[in-house]
PDB file of C-alpha atoms in Angstrom:
ATOM      1  CA  UNK W 777     -35.233 -94.358 -51.040  1.00 53.00           C
ATOM      2  CA  UNK W 778     -38.618 -92.643 -51.133  1.00 53.00           C
ATOM      3  CA  UNK W 779     -40.108 -89.250 -52.445  1.00 50.00           C
ATOM      4  CA  UNK W 780     -40.871 -86.948 -50.560  1.00 57.00           C
ATOM      5  CA  UNK W 781     -40.851 -83.461 -52.276  1.00 53.00           C
ATOM      6  CA  UNK W 782     -38.665 -81.186 -52.580  1.00 56.00           C
ATOM      7  CA  UNK W 783     -35.516 -81.056 -51.247  1.00 55.00           C
ATOM      8  CA  UNK W 784     -36.256 -77.671 -48.861  1.00 52.00           C
ATOM      9  CA  UNK W 785     -33.447 -77.525 -45.831  1.00 52.00           C
ATOM     10  CA  UNK W 786     -35.144 -76.152 -43.026  1.00 51.00           C
ATOM     11  CA  UNK W 787     -33.653 -72.733 -42.601  1.00 52.00           C
ATOM     12  CA  UNK W 788     -31.540 -71.785 -39.874  1.00 51.00           C
ATOM     13  CA  UNK W 789     -30.279 -68.792 -38.532  1.00 51.00           C
ATOM     14  CA  UNK W 790     -27.483 -68.623 -41.472  1.00 54.00           C
ATOM     15  CA  UNK W 791     -29.767 -68.802 -44.305  1.00 52.00           C
ATOM     16  CA  UNK W 792     -32.788 -67.101 -43.068  1.00 50.00           C
ATOM     17  CA  UNK W 793     -35.124 -65.006 -44.561  1.00 50.00           C
ATOM     18  CA  UNK W 794     -32.917 -61.558 -45.218  1.00 52.00           C
ATOM     19  CA  UNK W 795     -36.231 -59.482 -44.498  1.00 49.00           C
ATOM     20  CA  UNK W 796     -36.590 -61.449 -40.837  1.00 46.00           C
ATOM     21  CA  UNK W 797     -32.385 -60.537 -40.454  1.00 47.00           C
ATOM     22  CA  UNK W 798     -33.349 -56.801 -41.561  1.00 48.00           C
ATOM     23  CA  UNK W 799     -35.494 -56.971 -38.923  1.00 45.00           C
ATOM     24  CA  UNK W 800     -33.882 -58.671 -36.083  1.00 45.00           C
ATOM     25  CA  UNK W 801     -31.507 -56.572 -36.438  1.00 44.00           C
ATOM     26  CA  UNK W 802     -33.819 -53.510 -36.358  1.00 47.00           C
ATOM     27  CA  UNK W 803     -34.475 -54.340 -33.892  1.00 45.00           C
ATOM     28  CA  UNK W 804     -31.947 -55.227 -31.528  1.00 46.00           C
ATOM     29  CA  UNK W 805     -30.034 -52.110 -32.840  1.00 43.00           C
ATOM     30  CA  UNK W 806     -32.914 -50.158 -31.493  1.00 41.00           C
ATOM     31  CA  UNK W 807     -32.499 -51.963 -28.516  1.00 42.00           C
ATOM     32  CA  UNK W 808     -28.766 -50.814 -28.022  1.00 40.00           C
ATOM     33  CA  UNK W 809     -29.788 -47.472 -29.152  1.00 42.00           C
ATOM     34  CA  UNK W 810     -31.868 -47.388 -25.380  1.00 44.00           C
ATOM     35  CA  UNK W 811     -29.973 -48.581 -23.749  1.00 47.00           C
ATOM     36  CA  UNK W 812     -27.315 -46.379 -24.310  1.00 47.00           C
ATOM     37  CA  UNK W 813     -29.455 -43.006 -24.287  1.00 54.00           C
ATOM     38  CA  UNK W 814     -30.266 -43.847 -21.209  1.00 59.00           C
ATOM     39  CA  UNK W 815     -26.524 -44.461 -19.620  1.00 76.00           C
ATOM     40  CA  UNK W 816     -25.688 -41.547 -21.197  1.00 87.00           C
ATOM     41  CA  UNK W 817     -28.797 -40.622 -19.065  1.00 94.00           C
ATOM     42  CA  UNK W 818     -27.916 -42.033 -16.464  1.00 94.00           C
ATOM     43  CA  UNK W 819     -24.143 -40.636 -16.688  1.00 94.00           C
ATOM     44  CA  UNK W 820     -25.435 -36.848 -16.724  1.00 94.00           C
ATOM     45  CA  UNK W 821     -27.851 -37.241 -13.963  1.00 95.00           C
ATOM     46  CA  UNK W 822     -25.341 -38.396 -11.738  1.00 95.00           C
ATOM     47  CA  UNK W 823     -22.765 -35.458 -12.894  1.00 95.00           C
ATOM     48  CA  UNK W 824     -24.898 -33.119 -12.446  1.00 96.00           C
ATOM     49  CA  UNK W 825     -25.775 -34.618  -8.371  1.00 96.00           C
ATOM     50  CA  UNK W 826     -22.431 -34.996  -7.838  1.00 96.00           C
ATOM     51  CA  UNK W 827     -21.928 -30.682  -9.253  1.00 96.00           C
ATOM     52  CA  UNK W 828     -25.040 -29.792  -7.296  1.00 96.00           C
ATOM     53  CA  UNK W 829     -25.507 -31.466  -4.376  1.00 95.00           C
ATOM     54  CA  UNK W 830     -28.881 -32.370  -5.552  1.00 96.00           C
ATOM     55  CA  UNK W 831     -30.534 -35.271  -4.936  1.00 95.00           C
ATOM     56  CA  UNK W 832     -32.767 -37.707  -6.992  1.00 96.00           C
ATOM     57  CA  UNK W 833     -36.496 -37.088  -6.793  1.00 95.00           C
ATOM     58  CA  UNK W 834     -38.055 -39.004 -10.028  1.00 94.00           C
ATOM     59  CA  UNK W 835     -36.662 -40.378 -13.628  1.00 94.00           C
ATOM     60  CA  UNK W 836     -39.079 -41.162 -16.096  1.00 93.00           C
ATOM     61  CA  UNK W 837     -37.280 -41.590 -19.789  1.00 92.00           C
ATOM     62  CA  UNK W 838     -35.447 -38.682 -20.484  1.00 95.00           C
ATOM     63  CA  UNK W 839     -36.402 -36.693 -17.506  1.00 95.00           C
ATOM     64  CA  UNK W 840     -34.938 -35.876 -14.912  1.00 96.00           C
ATOM     65  CA  UNK W 841     -36.326 -34.279 -11.907  1.00 96.00           C
ATOM     66  CA  UNK W 842     -34.813 -33.590  -8.696  1.00 97.00           C
ATOM     67  CA  UNK W 843     -34.938 -31.926  -4.896  1.00 94.00           C
ATOM     68  CA  UNK W 844     -32.584 -29.182  -4.459  1.00 94.00           C
ATOM     69  CA  UNK W 845     -33.539 -26.556  -0.831  1.00 92.00           C
ATOM     70  CA  UNK W 846     -32.266 -22.897  -3.402  1.00 93.00           C
ATOM     71  CA  UNK W 847     -35.232 -24.274  -6.414  1.00 92.00           C
ATOM     72  CA  UNK W 848     -38.334 -25.018  -6.198  1.00 90.00           C
ATOM     73  CA  UNK W 849     -38.226 -27.075  -9.595  1.00 91.00           C
ATOM     74  CA  UNK W 850     -35.227 -28.433 -11.080  1.00 96.00           C
ATOM     75  CA  UNK W 851     -35.548 -30.802 -13.905  1.00 96.00           C
ATOM     76  CA  UNK W 852     -33.166 -32.506 -16.390  1.00 97.00           C
ATOM     77  CA  UNK W 853     -34.730 -33.468 -19.560  1.00 96.00           C
ATOM     78  CA  UNK W 854     -31.646 -35.797 -21.540  1.00 95.00           C
ATOM     79  CA  UNK W 855     -33.034 -35.486 -25.061  1.00 93.00           C
ATOM     80  CA  UNK W 856     -31.486 -32.194 -25.706  1.00 89.00           C
ATOM     81  CA  UNK W 857     -29.502 -31.380 -22.517  1.00 94.00           C
ATOM     82  CA  UNK W 858     -31.504 -28.937 -20.710  1.00 96.00           C
ATOM     83  CA  UNK W 859     -32.729 -27.731 -17.344  1.00 97.00           C
ATOM     84  CA  UNK W 860     -34.888 -26.202 -16.071  1.00 95.00           C
ATOM     85  CA  UNK W 861     -34.815 -23.867 -12.512  1.00 96.00           C
ATOM     86  CA  UNK W 862     -37.907 -22.065 -11.007  1.00 92.00           C
ATOM     87  CA  UNK W 863     -38.798 -19.934  -8.121  1.00 91.00           C
ATOM     88  CA  UNK W 864     -42.263 -18.601  -6.596  1.00 89.00           C
ATOM     89  CA  UNK W 865     -40.391 -15.927  -6.008  1.00 89.00           C
ATOM     90  CA  UNK W 866     -39.695 -12.879  -8.542  1.00 88.00           C
ATOM     91  CA  UNK W 867     -36.324 -12.183  -6.462  1.00 92.00           C
ATOM     92  CA  UNK W 868     -34.930 -15.289  -5.598  1.00 94.00           C
ATOM     93  CA  UNK W 869     -32.047 -15.171  -3.269  1.00 95.00           C
ATOM     94  CA  UNK W 870     -28.594 -15.443  -4.119  1.00 96.00           C
ATOM     95  CA  UNK W 871     -28.263 -19.194  -3.786  1.00 97.00           C
ATOM     96  CA  UNK W 872     -30.516 -20.284  -5.862  1.00 97.00           C
ATOM     97  CA  UNK W 873     -28.006 -18.746  -8.485  1.00 97.00           C
ATOM     98  CA  UNK W 874     -25.253 -20.351  -6.860  1.00 97.00           C
ATOM     99  CA  UNK W 875     -27.275 -24.331  -7.819  1.00 97.00           C
ATOM    100  CA  UNK W 876     -27.449 -22.396 -11.935  1.00 98.00           C
ATOM    101  CA  UNK W 877     -23.463 -22.107 -11.217  1.00 97.00           C
ATOM    102  CA  UNK W 878     -22.654 -25.571  -9.685  1.00 97.00           C
ATOM    103  CA  UNK W 879     -25.311 -26.774 -12.584  1.00 97.00           C
ATOM    104  CA  UNK W 880     -23.849 -25.308 -15.504  1.00 97.00           C
ATOM    105  CA  UNK W 881     -20.538 -26.564 -14.420  1.00 96.00           C
ATOM    106  CA  UNK W 882     -21.837 -30.172 -14.217  1.00 95.00           C
ATOM    107  CA  UNK W 883     -23.892 -30.238 -17.388  1.00 95.00           C
ATOM    108  CA  UNK W 884     -21.815 -27.993 -20.065  1.00 95.00           C
ATOM    109  CA  UNK W 885     -17.867 -27.489 -18.363  1.00 94.00           C
ATOM    110  CA  UNK W 886     -19.001 -24.039 -17.961  1.00 96.00           C
ATOM    111  CA  UNK W 887     -16.829 -22.577 -14.861  1.00 97.00           C
ATOM    112  CA  UNK W 888     -19.616 -22.292 -11.316  1.00 97.00           C
ATOM    113  CA  UNK W 889     -18.700 -18.687 -10.568  1.00 98.00           C
ATOM    114  CA  UNK W 890     -19.039 -17.236 -14.269  1.00 97.00           C
ATOM    115  CA  UNK W 891     -22.561 -18.807 -15.213  1.00 97.00           C
ATOM    116  CA  UNK W 892     -23.861 -18.038 -11.140  1.00 98.00           C
ATOM    117  CA  UNK W 893     -23.020 -14.511 -11.891  1.00 97.00           C
ATOM    118  CA  UNK W 894     -24.400 -14.480 -15.933  1.00 98.00           C
ATOM    119  CA  UNK W 895     -28.015 -16.242 -13.931  1.00 98.00           C
ATOM    120  CA  UNK W 896     -28.122 -13.301 -11.345  1.00 97.00           C
ATOM    121  CA  UNK W 897     -26.943 -10.849 -14.807  1.00 97.00           C
ATOM    122  CA  UNK W 898     -29.637 -11.962 -17.199  1.00 98.00           C
ATOM    123  CA  UNK W 899     -32.715 -12.108 -14.149  1.00 96.00           C
ATOM    124  CA  UNK W 900     -31.628  -8.398 -13.406  1.00 96.00           C
ATOM    125  CA  UNK W 901     -32.451  -7.530 -16.923  1.00 96.00           C
ATOM    126  CA  UNK W 902     -35.511  -9.851 -17.204  1.00 94.00           C
ATOM    127  CA  UNK W 903     -36.488  -7.589 -14.691  1.00 92.00           C
ATOM    128  CA  UNK W 904     -35.653  -3.896 -15.694  1.00 94.00           C
ATOM    129  CA  UNK W 905     -37.488  -4.730 -18.732  1.00 94.00           C
ATOM    130  CA  UNK W 906     -39.510  -7.319 -18.304  1.00 90.00           C
ATOM    131  CA  UNK W 907     -38.742  -9.564 -20.949  1.00 92.00           C
ATOM    132  CA  UNK W 908     -37.108 -13.022 -20.934  1.00 94.00           C
ATOM    133  CA  UNK W 909     -32.774 -12.462 -21.412  1.00 96.00           C
ATOM    134  CA  UNK W 910     -30.461 -14.397 -22.768  1.00 96.00           C
ATOM    135  CA  UNK W 911     -25.990 -15.053 -22.609  1.00 97.00           C
ATOM    136  CA  UNK W 912     -23.349 -17.650 -23.053  1.00 97.00           C
ATOM    137  CA  UNK W 913     -21.023 -18.430 -19.483  1.00 96.00           C
ATOM    138  CA  UNK W 914     -18.637 -20.651 -22.017  1.00 94.00           C
ATOM    139  CA  UNK W 915     -20.012 -23.504 -22.821  1.00 95.00           C
ATOM    140  CA  UNK W 916     -23.126 -23.031 -20.816  1.00 97.00           C
ATOM    141  CA  UNK W 917     -25.960 -21.277 -22.999  1.00 97.00           C
ATOM    142  CA  UNK W 918     -28.925 -19.345 -19.743  1.00 98.00           C
ATOM    143  CA  UNK W 919     -32.485 -17.986 -20.905  1.00 97.00           C
ATOM    144  CA  UNK W 920     -33.408 -16.050 -17.831  1.00 96.00           C
ATOM    145  CA  UNK W 921     -37.012 -14.194 -17.032  1.00 92.00           C
ATOM    146  CA  UNK W 922     -39.390 -12.885 -14.491  1.00 91.00           C
ATOM    147  CA  UNK W 923     -42.807 -12.924 -14.066  1.00 77.00           C
ATOM    148  CA  UNK W 924     -46.274 -14.326 -14.325  1.00 70.00           C
ATOM    149  CA  UNK W 925     -46.333 -16.745 -16.961  1.00 67.00           C
ATOM    150  CA  UNK W 926     -49.212 -19.278 -18.637  1.00 66.00           C
ATOM    151  CA  UNK W 927     -47.782 -22.686 -19.170  1.00 71.00           C
ATOM    152  CA  UNK W 928     -46.657 -25.513 -16.570  1.00 65.00           C
ATOM    153  CA  UNK W 929     -44.803 -22.843 -14.372  1.00 67.00           C
ATOM    154  CA  UNK W 930     -47.468 -20.852 -14.341  1.00 67.00           C
ATOM    155  CA  UNK W 931     -46.967 -20.820 -10.052  1.00 67.00           C
ATOM    156  CA  UNK W 932     -43.522 -19.368 -10.093  1.00 71.00           C
ATOM    157  CA  UNK W 933     -41.557 -16.509 -11.358  1.00 85.00           C
ATOM    158  CA  UNK W 934     -38.835 -17.018 -12.075  1.00 92.00           C
ATOM    159  CA  UNK W 935     -37.532 -19.406 -14.529  1.00 93.00           C
ATOM    160  CA  UNK W 936     -33.648 -19.837 -15.936  1.00 96.00           C
ATOM    161  CA  UNK W 937     -33.079 -22.730 -18.638  1.00 96.00           C
ATOM    162  CA  UNK W 938     -29.573 -23.612 -19.234  1.00 98.00           C
ATOM    163  CA  UNK W 939     -28.876 -25.198 -22.034  1.00 97.00           C
ATOM    164  CA  UNK W 940     -24.695 -26.651 -23.549  1.00 95.00           C
ATOM    165  CA  UNK W 941     -23.721 -23.775 -25.387  1.00 92.00           C
ATOM    166  CA  UNK W 942     -23.737 -24.380 -29.117  1.00 84.00           C
ATOM    167  CA  UNK W 943     -20.317 -24.087 -31.110  1.00 80.00           C
ATOM    168  CA  UNK W 944     -20.108 -20.600 -33.023  1.00 69.00           C
ATOM    169  CA  UNK W 945     -19.649 -22.452 -35.852  1.00 64.00           C
ATOM    170  CA  UNK W 946     -22.821 -24.219 -35.637  1.00 57.00           C
ATOM    171  CA  UNK W 947     -24.548 -20.695 -34.951  1.00 52.00           C
ATOM    172  CA  UNK W 948     -23.504 -18.716 -38.181  1.00 60.00           C
ATOM    173  CA  UNK W 949     -24.450 -21.999 -40.436  1.00 63.00           C
ATOM    174  CA  UNK W 950     -27.764 -21.363 -39.410  1.00 63.00           C
ATOM    175  CA  UNK W 951     -27.538 -18.426 -39.059  1.00 63.00           C
ATOM    176  CA  UNK W 952     -28.120 -16.873 -36.309  1.00 61.00           C
ATOM    177  CA  UNK W 953     -25.924 -14.019 -34.247  1.00 56.00           C
ATOM    178  CA  UNK W 954     -22.569 -14.881 -32.971  1.00 52.00           C
ATOM    179  CA  UNK W 955     -22.854 -14.909 -29.161  1.00 49.00           C
ATOM    180  CA  UNK W 956     -22.610 -11.753 -26.952  1.00 50.00           C
ATOM    181  CA  UNK W 957     -19.555 -12.065 -25.557  1.00 46.00           C
ATOM    182  CA  UNK W 958     -20.840 -12.696 -21.143  1.00 43.00           C
ATOM    183  CA  UNK W 959     -18.725  -9.925 -20.409  1.00 42.00           C
ATOM    184  CA  UNK W 960     -19.592  -7.108 -21.944  1.00 40.00           C
ATOM    185  CA  UNK W 961     -22.810  -6.347 -19.743  1.00 43.00           C
ATOM    186  CA  UNK W 962     -24.880  -7.365 -22.337  1.00 45.00           C
ATOM    187  CA  UNK W 963     -28.054  -9.574 -22.791  1.00 46.00           C
ATOM    188  CA  UNK W 964     -30.665 -10.474 -26.057  1.00 48.00           C
ATOM    189  CA  UNK W 965     -34.696 -10.278 -25.525  1.00 47.00           C
ATOM    190  CA  UNK W 966     -37.257 -12.495 -27.253  1.00 45.00           C
ATOM    191  CA  UNK W 967     -34.626 -15.354 -28.922  1.00 45.00           C
ATOM    192  CA  UNK W 968     -35.944 -18.907 -27.964  1.00 42.00           C
ATOM    193  CA  UNK W 969     -33.673 -20.839 -26.273  1.00 42.00           C
TER     194      UNK W 969
END
């Protein structure tokens, strides 16, 4: 028998270097997580389309943009699920607020009519005070503002942002005031949304 040096078995996946194995697992996990996020965004986009009747204009990563007859802009950011609605008019017609209510039902499971009424009230309050207003309708949190803007939505005079409302316990732990009851007819100005 001929000696050709130390006998080390060739590396197989079973006995590969731990660092290589760890990197491979991390890559597979990241791919699965990215795929899961994409699937979640697909499902959320489909829910919003079913609830509102809007059509998908485009999608890039976690951002979906929709076509809707009642809003100049309607977009969904899946990372921290929120929707942005914009109208060029300072006082949009009623279907704009109906669209927001339907989207609140699809995004957060809120009652559509409740969210629609809240969006209209926040918009009116913003017109009167020239300040952003926010409130909650069930599991939907809304923030509406009117007037000229200096950002990417500068051509739009009405902008409303819809999010899933955070549970009150989490808001208390974060040091935020408890949400106001929508039936109280009150809204807050200037808080971040």
